[in-house]
């Protein structure tokens, strides 16, 4: 691992930690007494500081240190969290984010950033009081010595003892042991350091790029064990590190615990194996724990400490070890970090494989050799499975994106002076990573819009008999090959007649147009509407709803709006699960082939003679008594050639609308890789992309949502006219 | 390593210039070995060391050991600020036993 890569990892991890920190900070607002959440915030800040120190990012260390000190006071219970403190900590978090961005760019922060940092530090210091300079360096800290029975045999020193033996490859890996020791100084005072030079060979023998160093350090600090251990986070794996807290009962126990082989063991066993406990003591304790069964069983470590059998620090070290073993095991088992580019490459290859596979199947069919056909059939099935699992690799839960809105909602409601709560459901719904990345901006806009213009001020709400606090819901679910994301508010809803009035005024619709409620609501996505000023609850925000719609359409998705005046508005975004590969249904018209996404196909029927002859007068047919508007692809795309004798109708459904697409022949199912069309084709209505058939010919992928929309509005109109 | 070398009978003087870090560790080792072989008394001028890390410290220790094993005398002189800082950090001043001049001008 070279330094650049390590830095990249640091940046990625820091951003993740900052996200966790934000989430925890928002959570702590609701549950200020949850120690675990406070710990999570502290750990995030601490880890960022520690890692930043390794890279010599002084500006990150300096600032984060102050924030961490404040968090430490919260953790120890000296400070209570309140709204102001959380706001400050959130700002500090953002500032750390800015500093990390600077680190990513490889530049020092500018004056404005530094000034902002300085202001934050001043405000943070206010929480620290004078504690910071109270303790002159080198003064021994008074510790209360508490002796318990069997507590003898302790090391008398007040200091931590840190024993370090660095691994030989450390230097090659771009790490400098001295940097760790230098960094240790930020946590406390190094009382004494002994550099072990015994392992260093003479110059003629030395491998100058191997690390031979070891250190024994006596260290005075108020930091806790986790903090000190954090310093050595990056070298823990290939070095021997032992950290003994002050007043350790006996150095050897801890050392032994640290040196235990990596395997999961129960705490008691660990302690027995170290000699901290005898087998009899362990059994006694376990028996006692079982007898007190009217209380919920307590962790064995707690029982042992209470009985003064072992010292808390020993237990802590053992637990730490256990946790490390567990953590490293579960992390090994469940997660690998993979470069997103590699995944994209894999998906591309799988795409090509799918096309090649289709070609092979076609050739096999033509050849008429049964063995070959069988082989290609098996292969197609396997390719399909490979494709599906490759695609799931890129699937991520939408929860991460949703959770970011906790902060948006919090900040915007402060800004607007409204009390708005965010509810999240369907967070576990999965969709393609690229889609998730691109949906953030439109969602943010919708959420802000709902909060700003949808949800009324508290007084108005109360007057209308609603709860004073507004509620905003983000919901996601899967529906027929798409994911639906809903932004639901319980605000005032859209005012239909005013929208219509405005639209007529702007020339978007004819005054005599006969529009359904939905069509009227959807008018606000029209470009002319974004700068509307007269309709107060729709006023623009720089970026209009038309941009939201355009962004979503670019993802082959649709956006729909439903609203009940006085009760709220629901915006539904419907998106394809993936952008790369679809199961298609291949049809042809004349010499052209088209692919319809299979998820959207409901059924196929033959176009009856009666409907055929009526074509031209009306473009809908009766499907088991239901009206089904339809569209001739031949007419839609001006395909030459005579009409065939028998035509087929593919019934497609998108959302709630159904339509028929009239084609010449049905070719059957077909896996396709979506290839984007060039820019010059972007104006063609009804085509979403292209793909390559097994024969090498190009087929066009139909943009079914657009066609359905076109057909159903035309169909309705012609029905009214008929 | 610099060309700033003087051989005077049984004594040799040379200076290490620039960084004494992992990036140059192999190069420095190769350069120092023959110097130590050349004379009975070796003086290494560290006044132009701009940066030193663990690898550099190891080299200093290794050079000193090499000299001791061969029954020679090796001294480091003119420690620059980074070198002094480092010696202070790992408390190795005593190990080398060199005369360290605390300079009043920060370099």
XYZ file of C-alpha atoms in Angstrom, chain A residues 97 150 198 212 714:
5
model
C -15.667 17.620 6.337
C -7.092 -9.553 46.485
C 19.295 -4.268 20.128
C 14.008 -3.046 13.566
C -54.396 10.681 -26.833
